[in-house]
Every structure is written in C-alpha cells, then in structure tokens.
Short mmCIF file of C-alpha atoms in Angstrom, two decimals:
data_model
loop_
_atom_site.label_atom_id
_atom_site.label_comp_id
_atom_site.label_asym_id
_atom_site.label_seq_id
_atom_site.Cartn_x
_atom_site.Cartn_y
_atom_site.Cartn_z
CA MET Y 28 13.76 -17.63 -7.77
CA TRP Y 29 11.47 -16.97 -5.74
CA ARG Y 30 11.50 -15.09 -2.60
CA SER Y 31 11.09 -17.40 -0.19
CA ASP Y 32 13.68 -20.07 -2.37
CA ALA Y 33 16.19 -16.87 -1.43
CA ALA Y 34 14.51 -16.43 2.36
CA ARG Y 35 15.35 -20.53 2.53
CA LEU Y 36 19.15 -20.23 1.34
CA ARG Y 37 19.23 -17.46 3.68
CA LEU Y 38 20.43 -15.13 0.75
CA PRO Y 39 19.74 -11.31 1.61
CA ALA Y 40 16.62 -10.26 1.05
CA GLU Y 41 17.86 -7.02 -1.35
CA ASP Y 42 17.73 -6.06 -4.69
CA PHE Y 43 20.67 -5.07 -6.86
CA TRP Y 44 22.54 -4.63 -10.53
CA LEU Y 45 26.10 -5.56 -10.57
CA PHE Y 46 28.18 -4.06 -13.36
CA ASP Y 47 32.12 -4.26 -13.89
CA SER Y 48 32.69 -5.74 -10.79
CA ARG Y 49 33.38 -2.19 -9.53
CA LEU Y 50 29.71 -0.81 -9.01
CA VAL Y 51 27.04 -1.85 -7.30
CA ALA Y 52 23.11 0.01 -8.43
CA ARG Y 53 21.13 -1.20 -4.89
CA LEU Y 54 17.66 -0.69 -6.21
CA CYS Y 55 15.66 0.69 -2.43
CA PHE Y 56 11.58 0.03 -2.15
CA ASP Y 57 8.52 0.75 -0.04
CA ASP Y 58 6.49 -1.22 1.90
CA ASP Y 59 4.14 -1.83 -1.53
CA ASP Y 60 7.30 -2.53 -3.58
CA GLN Y 61 7.53 -0.17 -5.35
CA LEU Y 62 11.16 1.67 -6.71
CA THR Y 63 11.46 4.92 -4.41
CA HIS Y 64 15.37 4.61 -5.78
CA VAL Y 65 18.35 3.47 -6.25
CA ASP Y 66 21.75 4.00 -4.13
CA LEU Y 67 25.10 3.37 -6.26
CA ILE Y 68 27.78 1.50 -4.67
CA THR Y 69 31.33 1.48 -5.56
CA GLU Y 70 33.38 0.50 -2.06
CA PRO Y 71 35.06 -3.00 -3.36
CA ALA Y 72 33.97 -4.24 0.20
CA GLU Y 73 30.26 -3.97 -0.58
CA VAL Y 74 30.81 -4.66 -4.23
CA VAL Y 75 32.04 -7.90 -3.57
CA ARG Y 76 29.59 -8.81 -0.91
CA CYS Y 77 27.37 -8.47 -4.06
CA SER Y 78 29.55 -10.38 -5.97
CA MET Y 79 29.08 -13.43 -3.09
CA ILE Y 80 25.48 -13.02 -3.39
CA ARG Y 81 24.97 -13.03 -7.19
CA ASP Y 82 27.50 -16.26 -6.81
CA ALA Y 83 25.50 -18.03 -4.54
CA ALA Y 84 22.02 -17.26 -6.15
CA TRP Y 85 23.31 -18.03 -9.64
CA HIS Y 86 24.40 -21.73 -7.71
CA HIS Y 87 20.60 -22.44 -7.23
CA ALA Y 88 18.64 -20.24 -10.26
CA VAL Y 89 16.58 -22.06 -12.42
CA ALA Y 90 16.06 -21.58 -16.23
CA ASN Y 91 13.66 -18.52 -16.97
CA ARG Y 92 11.56 -21.24 -19.36
CA THR Y 93 11.20 -23.75 -16.05
CA PHE Y 94 10.67 -20.42 -13.81
CA VAL Y 95 8.05 -19.19 -15.80
CA VAL Y 96 5.58 -22.34 -16.23
CA ASP Y 97 5.90 -23.12 -13.17
CA LEU Y 98 4.05 -19.48 -12.91
#
C-alpha cells in the first residue's frame, strides 16, 4: 500500500519484519530513506502491537499485481 493510504488509515509510519510471533526486526531509516540499522525486539507487548499493525495493514492490502499496475 502507498504511504498516503497507510497515513489515511492511521497506521504507524514504521517498517518492520515480524518473525514467528516472537521477534520483531524494526528497520530504522534516515531522512533520505536509507536504512541505518535494525532493532531486534522480543518484548511480548511490542510484538503483539506489531502483530496488530500487520493485521490491519493486511486487511487493507491490495494484490501485488494490482499495486504494480498502478505505478
């Protein structure tokens, strides 16, 4: 989904990978959108929060073929 769609849905503007419902890798970027580092998070409440964000994003996601056609 486009960033503007995520903002309209009030999803947080953070990027992360969720692994096994136990580990979150939060990707941290600078002002030029360059990856600077990755924070590994195992704190259960934060993993649950990220799971909820992921579920909300998936609910509003579009198929990749649709997204690419819109580019």
